[in-house]
PDB file of C-alpha atoms and ligand atoms in Angstrom:
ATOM      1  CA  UNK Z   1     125.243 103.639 110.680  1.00  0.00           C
ATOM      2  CA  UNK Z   2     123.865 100.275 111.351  1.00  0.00           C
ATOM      3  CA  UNK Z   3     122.251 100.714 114.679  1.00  0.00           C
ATOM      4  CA  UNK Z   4     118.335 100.055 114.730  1.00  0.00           C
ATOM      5  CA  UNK Z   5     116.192 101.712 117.299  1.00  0.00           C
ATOM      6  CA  UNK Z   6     113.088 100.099 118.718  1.00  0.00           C
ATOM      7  CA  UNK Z   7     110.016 102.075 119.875  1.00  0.00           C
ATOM      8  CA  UNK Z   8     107.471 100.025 121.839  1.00  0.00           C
ATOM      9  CA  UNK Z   9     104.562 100.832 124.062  1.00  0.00           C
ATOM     10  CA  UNK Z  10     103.515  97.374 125.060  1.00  0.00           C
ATOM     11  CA  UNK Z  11     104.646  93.629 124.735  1.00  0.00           C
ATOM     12  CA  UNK Z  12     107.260  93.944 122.990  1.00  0.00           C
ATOM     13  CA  UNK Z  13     106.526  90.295 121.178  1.00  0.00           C
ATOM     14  CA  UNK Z  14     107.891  92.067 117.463  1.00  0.00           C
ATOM     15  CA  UNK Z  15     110.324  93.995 119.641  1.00  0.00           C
ATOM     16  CA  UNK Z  16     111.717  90.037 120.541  1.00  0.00           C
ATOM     17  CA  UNK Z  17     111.650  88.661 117.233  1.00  0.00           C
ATOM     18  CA  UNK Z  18     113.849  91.360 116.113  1.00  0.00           C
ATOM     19  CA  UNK Z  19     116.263  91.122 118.860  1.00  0.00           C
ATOM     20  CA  UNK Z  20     116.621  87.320 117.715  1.00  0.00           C
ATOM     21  CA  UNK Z  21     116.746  88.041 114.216  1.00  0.00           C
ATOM     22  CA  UNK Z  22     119.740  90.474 115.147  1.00  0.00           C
ATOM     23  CA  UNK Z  23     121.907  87.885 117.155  1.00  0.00           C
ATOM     24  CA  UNK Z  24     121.663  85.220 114.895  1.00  0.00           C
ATOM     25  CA  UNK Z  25     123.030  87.820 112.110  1.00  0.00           C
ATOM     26  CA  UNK Z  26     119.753  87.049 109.741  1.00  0.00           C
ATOM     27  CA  UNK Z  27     119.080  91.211 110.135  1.00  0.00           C
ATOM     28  CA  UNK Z  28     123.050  92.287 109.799  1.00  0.00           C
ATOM     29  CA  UNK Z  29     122.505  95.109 112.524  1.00  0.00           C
ATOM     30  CA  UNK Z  30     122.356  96.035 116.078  1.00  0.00           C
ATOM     31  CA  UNK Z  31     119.707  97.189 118.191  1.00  0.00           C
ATOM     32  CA  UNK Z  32     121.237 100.450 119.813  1.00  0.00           C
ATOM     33  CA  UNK Z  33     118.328 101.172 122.197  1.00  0.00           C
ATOM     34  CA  UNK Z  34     114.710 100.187 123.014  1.00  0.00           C
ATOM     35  CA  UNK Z  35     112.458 103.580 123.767  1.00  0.00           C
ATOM     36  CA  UNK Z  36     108.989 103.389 125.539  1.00  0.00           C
ATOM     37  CA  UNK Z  37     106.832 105.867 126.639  1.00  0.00           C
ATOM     38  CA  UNK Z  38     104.952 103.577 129.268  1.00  0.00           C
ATOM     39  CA  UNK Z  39     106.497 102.535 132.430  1.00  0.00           C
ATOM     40  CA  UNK Z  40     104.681  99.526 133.143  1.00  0.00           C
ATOM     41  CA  UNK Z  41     105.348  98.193 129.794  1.00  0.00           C
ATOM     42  CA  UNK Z  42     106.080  94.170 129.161  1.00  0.00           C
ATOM     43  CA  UNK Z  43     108.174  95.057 126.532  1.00  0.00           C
ATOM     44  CA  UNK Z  44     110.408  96.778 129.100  1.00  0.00           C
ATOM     45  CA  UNK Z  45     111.346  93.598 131.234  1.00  0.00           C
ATOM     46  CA  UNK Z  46     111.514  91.688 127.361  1.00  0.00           C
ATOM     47  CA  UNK Z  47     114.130  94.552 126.593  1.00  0.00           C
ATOM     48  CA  UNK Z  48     115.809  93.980 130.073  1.00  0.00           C
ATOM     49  CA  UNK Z  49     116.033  90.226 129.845  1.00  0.00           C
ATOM     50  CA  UNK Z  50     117.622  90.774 126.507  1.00  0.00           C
ATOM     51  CA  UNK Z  51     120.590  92.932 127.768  1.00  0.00           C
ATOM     52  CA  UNK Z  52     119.133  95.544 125.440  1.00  0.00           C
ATOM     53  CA  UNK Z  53     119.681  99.716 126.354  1.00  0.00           C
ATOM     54  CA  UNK Z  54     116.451 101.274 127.161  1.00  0.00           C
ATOM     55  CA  UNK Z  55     115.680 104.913 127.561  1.00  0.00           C
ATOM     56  CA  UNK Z  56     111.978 105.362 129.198  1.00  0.00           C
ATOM     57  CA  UNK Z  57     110.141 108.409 128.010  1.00  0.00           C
ATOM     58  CA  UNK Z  58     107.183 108.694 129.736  1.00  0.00           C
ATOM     59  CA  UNK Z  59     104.814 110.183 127.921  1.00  0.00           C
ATOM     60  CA  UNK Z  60     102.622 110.933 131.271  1.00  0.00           C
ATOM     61  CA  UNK Z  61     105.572 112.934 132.428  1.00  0.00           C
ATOM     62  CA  UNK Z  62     105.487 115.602 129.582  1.00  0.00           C
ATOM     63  CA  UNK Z  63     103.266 118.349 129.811  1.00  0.00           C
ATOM     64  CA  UNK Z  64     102.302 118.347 125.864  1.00  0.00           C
ATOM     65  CA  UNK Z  65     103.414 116.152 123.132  1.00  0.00           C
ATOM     66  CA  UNK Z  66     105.900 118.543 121.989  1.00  0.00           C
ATOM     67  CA  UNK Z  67     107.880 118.130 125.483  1.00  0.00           C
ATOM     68  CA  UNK Z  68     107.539 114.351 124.851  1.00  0.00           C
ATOM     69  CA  UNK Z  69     108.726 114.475 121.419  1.00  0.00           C
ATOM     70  CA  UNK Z  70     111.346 117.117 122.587  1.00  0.00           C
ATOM     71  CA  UNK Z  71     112.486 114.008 124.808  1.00  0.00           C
ATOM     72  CA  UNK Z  72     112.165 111.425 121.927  1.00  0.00           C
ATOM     73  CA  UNK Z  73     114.001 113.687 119.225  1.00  0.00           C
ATOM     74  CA  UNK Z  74     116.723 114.140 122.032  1.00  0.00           C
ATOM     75  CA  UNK Z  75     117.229 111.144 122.784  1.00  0.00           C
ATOM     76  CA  UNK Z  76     117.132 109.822 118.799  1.00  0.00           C
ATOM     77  CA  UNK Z  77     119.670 112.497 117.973  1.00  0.00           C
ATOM     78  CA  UNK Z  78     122.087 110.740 120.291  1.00  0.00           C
ATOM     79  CA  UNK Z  79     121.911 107.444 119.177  1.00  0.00           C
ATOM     80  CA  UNK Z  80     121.680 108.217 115.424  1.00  0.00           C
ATOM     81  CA  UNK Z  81     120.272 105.101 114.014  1.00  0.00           C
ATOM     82  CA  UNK Z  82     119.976 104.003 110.679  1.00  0.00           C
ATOM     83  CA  UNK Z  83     116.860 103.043 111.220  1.00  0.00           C
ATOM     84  CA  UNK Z  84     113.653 103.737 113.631  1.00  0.00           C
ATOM     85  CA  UNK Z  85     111.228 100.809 114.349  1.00  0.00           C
ATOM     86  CA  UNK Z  86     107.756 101.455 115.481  1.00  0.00           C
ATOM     87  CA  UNK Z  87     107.426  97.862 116.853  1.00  0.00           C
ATOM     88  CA  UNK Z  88     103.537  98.319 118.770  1.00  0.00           C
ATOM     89  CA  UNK Z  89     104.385 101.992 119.349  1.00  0.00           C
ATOM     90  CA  UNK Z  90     100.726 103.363 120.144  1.00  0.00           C
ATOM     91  CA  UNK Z  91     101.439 106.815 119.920  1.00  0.00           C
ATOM     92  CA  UNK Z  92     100.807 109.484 117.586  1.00  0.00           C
ATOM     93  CA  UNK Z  93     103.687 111.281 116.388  1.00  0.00           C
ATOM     94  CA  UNK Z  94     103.566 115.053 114.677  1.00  0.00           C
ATOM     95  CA  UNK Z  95     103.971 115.816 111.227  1.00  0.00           C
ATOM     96  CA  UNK Z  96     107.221 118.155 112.298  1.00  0.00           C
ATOM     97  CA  UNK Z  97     108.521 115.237 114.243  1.00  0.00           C
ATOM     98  CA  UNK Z  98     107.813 112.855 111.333  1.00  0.00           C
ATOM     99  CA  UNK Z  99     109.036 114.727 108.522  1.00  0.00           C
ATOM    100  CA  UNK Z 100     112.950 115.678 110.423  1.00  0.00           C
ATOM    101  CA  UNK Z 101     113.398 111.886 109.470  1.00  0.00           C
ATOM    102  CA  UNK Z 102     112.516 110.976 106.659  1.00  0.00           C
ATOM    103  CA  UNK Z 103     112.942 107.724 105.151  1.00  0.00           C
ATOM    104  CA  UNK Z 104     114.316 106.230 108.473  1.00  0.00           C
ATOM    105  CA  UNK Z 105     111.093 105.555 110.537  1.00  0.00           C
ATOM    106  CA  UNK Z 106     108.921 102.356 109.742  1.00  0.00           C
ATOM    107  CA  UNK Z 107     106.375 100.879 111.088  1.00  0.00           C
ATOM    108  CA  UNK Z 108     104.346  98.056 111.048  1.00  0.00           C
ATOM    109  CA  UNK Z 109     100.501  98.040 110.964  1.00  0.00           C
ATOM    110  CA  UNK Z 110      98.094  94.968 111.790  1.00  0.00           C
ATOM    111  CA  UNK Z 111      96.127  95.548 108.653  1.00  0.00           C
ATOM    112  CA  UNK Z 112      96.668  95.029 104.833  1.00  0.00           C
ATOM    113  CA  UNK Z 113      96.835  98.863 104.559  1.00  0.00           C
ATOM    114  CA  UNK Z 114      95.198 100.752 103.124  1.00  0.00           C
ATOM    115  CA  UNK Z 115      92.612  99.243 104.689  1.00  0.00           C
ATOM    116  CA  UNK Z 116      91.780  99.689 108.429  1.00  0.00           C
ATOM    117  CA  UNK Z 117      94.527 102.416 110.066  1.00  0.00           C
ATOM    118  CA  UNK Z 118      93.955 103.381 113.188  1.00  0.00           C
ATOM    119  CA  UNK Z 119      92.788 100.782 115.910  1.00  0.00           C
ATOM    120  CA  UNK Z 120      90.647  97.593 116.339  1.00  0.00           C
ATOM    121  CA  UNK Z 121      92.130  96.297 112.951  1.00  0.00           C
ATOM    122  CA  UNK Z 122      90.659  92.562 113.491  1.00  0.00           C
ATOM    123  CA  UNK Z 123      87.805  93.752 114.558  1.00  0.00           C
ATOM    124  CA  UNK Z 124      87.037  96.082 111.553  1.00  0.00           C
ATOM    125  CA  UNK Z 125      88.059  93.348 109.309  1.00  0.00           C
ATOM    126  CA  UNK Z 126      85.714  90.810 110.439  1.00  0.00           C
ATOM    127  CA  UNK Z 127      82.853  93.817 110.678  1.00  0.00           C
ATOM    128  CA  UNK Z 128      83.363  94.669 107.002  1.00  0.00           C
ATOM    129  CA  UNK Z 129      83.274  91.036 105.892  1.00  0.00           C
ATOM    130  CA  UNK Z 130      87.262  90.608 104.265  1.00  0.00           C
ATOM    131  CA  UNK Z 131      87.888  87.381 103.335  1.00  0.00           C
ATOM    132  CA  UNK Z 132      91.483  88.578 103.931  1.00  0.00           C
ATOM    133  CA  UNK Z 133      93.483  90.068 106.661  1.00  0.00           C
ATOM    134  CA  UNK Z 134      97.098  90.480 107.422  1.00  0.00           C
ATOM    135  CA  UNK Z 135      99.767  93.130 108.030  1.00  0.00           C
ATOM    136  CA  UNK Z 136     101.707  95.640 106.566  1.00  0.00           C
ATOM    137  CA  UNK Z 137     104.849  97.417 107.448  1.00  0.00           C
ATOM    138  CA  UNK Z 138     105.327 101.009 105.965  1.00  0.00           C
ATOM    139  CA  UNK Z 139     107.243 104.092 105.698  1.00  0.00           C
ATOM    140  CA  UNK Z 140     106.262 106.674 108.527  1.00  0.00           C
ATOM    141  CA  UNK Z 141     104.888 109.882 106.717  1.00  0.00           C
ATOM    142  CA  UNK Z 142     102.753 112.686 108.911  1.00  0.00           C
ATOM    143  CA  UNK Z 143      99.343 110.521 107.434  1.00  0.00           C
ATOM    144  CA  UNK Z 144      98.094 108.356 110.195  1.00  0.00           C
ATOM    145  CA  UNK Z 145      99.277 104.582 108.808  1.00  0.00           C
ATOM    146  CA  UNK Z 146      99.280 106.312 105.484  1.00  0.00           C
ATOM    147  CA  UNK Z 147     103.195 105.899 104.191  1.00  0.00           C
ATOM    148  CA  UNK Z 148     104.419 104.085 101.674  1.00  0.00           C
ATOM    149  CA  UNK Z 149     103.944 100.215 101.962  1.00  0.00           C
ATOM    150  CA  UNK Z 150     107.284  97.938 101.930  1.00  0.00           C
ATOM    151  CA  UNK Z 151     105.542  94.688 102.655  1.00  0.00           C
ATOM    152  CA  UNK Z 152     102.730  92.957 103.570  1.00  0.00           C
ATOM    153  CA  UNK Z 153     101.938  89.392 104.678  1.00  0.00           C
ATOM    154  CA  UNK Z 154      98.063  88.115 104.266  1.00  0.00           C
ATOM    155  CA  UNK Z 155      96.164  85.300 105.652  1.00  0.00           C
ATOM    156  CA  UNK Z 156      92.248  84.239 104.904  1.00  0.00           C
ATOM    157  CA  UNK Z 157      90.242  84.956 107.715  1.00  0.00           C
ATOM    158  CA  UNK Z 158      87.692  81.499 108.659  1.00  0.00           C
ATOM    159  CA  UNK Z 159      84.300  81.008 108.998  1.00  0.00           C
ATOM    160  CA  UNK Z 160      84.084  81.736 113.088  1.00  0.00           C
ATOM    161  CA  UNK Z 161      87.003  83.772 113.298  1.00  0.00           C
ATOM    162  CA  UNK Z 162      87.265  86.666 116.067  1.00  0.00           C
ATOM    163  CA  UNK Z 163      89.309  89.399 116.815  1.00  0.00           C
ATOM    164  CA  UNK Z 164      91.368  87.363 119.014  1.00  0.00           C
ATOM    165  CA  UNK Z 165      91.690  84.093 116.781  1.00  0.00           C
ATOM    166  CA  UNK Z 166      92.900  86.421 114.055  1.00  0.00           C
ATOM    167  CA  UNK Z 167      95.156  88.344 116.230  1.00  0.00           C
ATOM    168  CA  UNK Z 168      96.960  84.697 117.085  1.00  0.00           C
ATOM    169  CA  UNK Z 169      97.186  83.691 113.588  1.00  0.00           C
ATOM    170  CA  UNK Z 170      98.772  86.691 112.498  1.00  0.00           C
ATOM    171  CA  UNK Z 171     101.395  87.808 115.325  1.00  0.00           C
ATOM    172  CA  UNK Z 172     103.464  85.028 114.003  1.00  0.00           C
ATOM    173  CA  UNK Z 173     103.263  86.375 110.606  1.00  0.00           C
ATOM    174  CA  UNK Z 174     103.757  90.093 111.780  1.00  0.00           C
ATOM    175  CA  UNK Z 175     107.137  88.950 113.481  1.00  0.00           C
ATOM    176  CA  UNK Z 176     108.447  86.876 109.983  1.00  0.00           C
ATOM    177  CA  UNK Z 177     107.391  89.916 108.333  1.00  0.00           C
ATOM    178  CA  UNK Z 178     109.103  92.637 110.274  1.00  0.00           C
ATOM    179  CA  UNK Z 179     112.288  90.683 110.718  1.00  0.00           C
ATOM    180  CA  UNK Z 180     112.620  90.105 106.714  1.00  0.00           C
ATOM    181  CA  UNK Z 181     111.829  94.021 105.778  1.00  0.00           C
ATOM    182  CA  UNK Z 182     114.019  95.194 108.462  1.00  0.00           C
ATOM    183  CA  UNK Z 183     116.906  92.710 106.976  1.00  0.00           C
ATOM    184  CA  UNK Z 184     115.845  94.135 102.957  1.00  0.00           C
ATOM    185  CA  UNK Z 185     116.675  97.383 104.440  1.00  0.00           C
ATOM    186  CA  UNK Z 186     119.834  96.528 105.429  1.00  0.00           C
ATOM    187  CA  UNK Z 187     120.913  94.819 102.626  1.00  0.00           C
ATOM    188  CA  UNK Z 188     119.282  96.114  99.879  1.00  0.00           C
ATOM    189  CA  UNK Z 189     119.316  99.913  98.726  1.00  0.00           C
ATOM    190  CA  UNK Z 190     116.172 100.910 100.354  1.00  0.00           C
ATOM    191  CA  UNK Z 191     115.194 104.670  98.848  1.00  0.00           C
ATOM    192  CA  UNK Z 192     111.731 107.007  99.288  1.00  0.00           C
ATOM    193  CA  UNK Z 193     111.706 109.370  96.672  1.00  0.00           C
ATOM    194  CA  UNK Z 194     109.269 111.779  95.863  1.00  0.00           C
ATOM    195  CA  UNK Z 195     106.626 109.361  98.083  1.00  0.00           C
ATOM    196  CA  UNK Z 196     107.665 106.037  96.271  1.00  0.00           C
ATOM    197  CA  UNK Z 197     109.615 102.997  97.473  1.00  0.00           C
ATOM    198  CA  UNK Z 198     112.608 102.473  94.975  1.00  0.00           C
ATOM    199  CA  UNK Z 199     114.905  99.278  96.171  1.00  0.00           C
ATOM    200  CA  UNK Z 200     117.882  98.935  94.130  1.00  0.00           C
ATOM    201  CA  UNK Z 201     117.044 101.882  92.416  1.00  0.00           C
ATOM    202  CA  UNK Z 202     113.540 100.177  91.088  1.00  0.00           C
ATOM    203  CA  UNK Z 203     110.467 102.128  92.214  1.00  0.00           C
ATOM    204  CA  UNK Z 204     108.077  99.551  93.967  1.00  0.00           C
ATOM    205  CA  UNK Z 205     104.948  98.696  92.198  1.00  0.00           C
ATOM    206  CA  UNK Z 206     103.317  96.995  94.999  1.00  0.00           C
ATOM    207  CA  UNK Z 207     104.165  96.041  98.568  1.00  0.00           C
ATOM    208  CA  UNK Z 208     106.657  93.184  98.408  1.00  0.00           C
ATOM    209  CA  UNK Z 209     104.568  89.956  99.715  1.00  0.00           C
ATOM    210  CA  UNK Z 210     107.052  89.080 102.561  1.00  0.00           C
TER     211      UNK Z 210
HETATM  212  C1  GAR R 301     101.270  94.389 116.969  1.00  0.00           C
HETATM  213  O1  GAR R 301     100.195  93.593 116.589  1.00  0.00           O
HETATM  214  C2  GAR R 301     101.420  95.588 116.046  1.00  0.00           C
HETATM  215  O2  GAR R 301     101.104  95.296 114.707  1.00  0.00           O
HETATM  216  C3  GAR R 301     100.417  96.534 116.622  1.00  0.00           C
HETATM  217  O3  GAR R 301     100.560  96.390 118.011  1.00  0.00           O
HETATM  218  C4  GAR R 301     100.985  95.058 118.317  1.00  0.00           C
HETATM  219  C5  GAR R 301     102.203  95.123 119.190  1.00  0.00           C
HETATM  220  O4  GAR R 301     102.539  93.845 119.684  1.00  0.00           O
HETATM  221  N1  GAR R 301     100.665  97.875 116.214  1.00  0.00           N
HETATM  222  C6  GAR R 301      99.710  98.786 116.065  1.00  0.00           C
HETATM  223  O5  GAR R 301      98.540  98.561 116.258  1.00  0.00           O
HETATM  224  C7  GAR R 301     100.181 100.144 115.614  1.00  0.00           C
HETATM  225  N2  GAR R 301      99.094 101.055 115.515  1.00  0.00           N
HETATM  226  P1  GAR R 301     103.949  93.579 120.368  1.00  0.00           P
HETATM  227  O6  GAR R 301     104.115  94.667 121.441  1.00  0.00           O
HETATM  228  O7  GAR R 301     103.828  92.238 120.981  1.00  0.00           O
HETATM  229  O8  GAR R 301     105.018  93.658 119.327  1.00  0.00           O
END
């Protein structure tokens, strides 16, 4: 199984860089399918203009967010993937959900994790006076942006830096970053056991620096 599956809820900007990576042959893989659970999505028409499959789940259209995931798992379970990317996907998912694939969902996080999950990452950065920022991409486990770390890539935030300077400096990075972890796990022997990374066999000590 070589397919990759994209999840998206918005832009779609990493969802590109991928998509690029993956024609050129530097990530030896397809994309199978793009999934979003917003209609009005960006991403969507990026997906579109790529000749890329997509499969809308609407996430408004599901009663609870067991239908929705009832949808999601469906739809996964057809494609089989080798490998699910949470590329700006904004939603939530349940431990159940989370746990019937394990080892096969990643997803990347605009923080150096494990500092700042959740939202406003640039924001909270600046707030709690880093000196450093960057982001991470990680295992999916049923803890909120709390999986296993593959990588990270870090910049030093600037005197008069804001949210939105440091969200340009770093989208950049996030794309390099997510496009050389999702080739690793291709190519290399990419393992979680018993909560820790092993590649090649070789548990992880710290996030590689990608
Ligand atoms: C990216 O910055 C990604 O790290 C972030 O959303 C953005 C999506 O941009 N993800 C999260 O905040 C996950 N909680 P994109 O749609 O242009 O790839």
């Amino acid at each position: 199984r070589q397919g990759l599956v994209v999840m998206i809820s918005g832009r779609g900007s990493n969802l590109l860089a991928l998509a690029e990576a993956c024609r050129s042959g530097r990530i030896p893989a397809r994309i199978d399918a793009v999934i979003c659970d917003r209609p009005g999505a960006a991403g969507l028409e990026r997906a579109a203009e790529l000749g890329l499959d997509r499969v809308l789940i609407d996430r408004q259209r599901h009663a609870s967010r067991a239908d929705f995931e009832d949808s999601l798992g469906a739809a996964l379970d057809g494609l089989a993937p080798r490998y699910i990317i949470l590329a700006g996907f904004m939603r939530v998912l349940s431990a159940d959900f989370v746990d019937a694939r394990p080892g096969r969902m990643i997803n990347i996080h605009p923080s150096l994790l494990p500092r700042h999950r959740g939202l406003e990452t640039h924001r909270r950065a600046l707030e709690a006076g880093d000196r450093e920022h960057g982001a991470s991409v990680h295992f999916v486990t049923p803890a909120l942006d709390g999986g296993p770390v593959i990588s990270q890539a870090r910049l030093d935030i600037r005197p008069g830096d804001t949210p939105d300077t440091l969200a340009d400096r770093l989208l950049p990075l996030e794309h390099q970053l997510l496009v050389r972890t999702t080739a690793l796990l291709m190519t290399r022997t990419v393992e979680l056991r018993d909560g820790c990374i092993h590649v090649d066999n070789q548990a992880l000590e710290h996030p590689l620096d990608l």
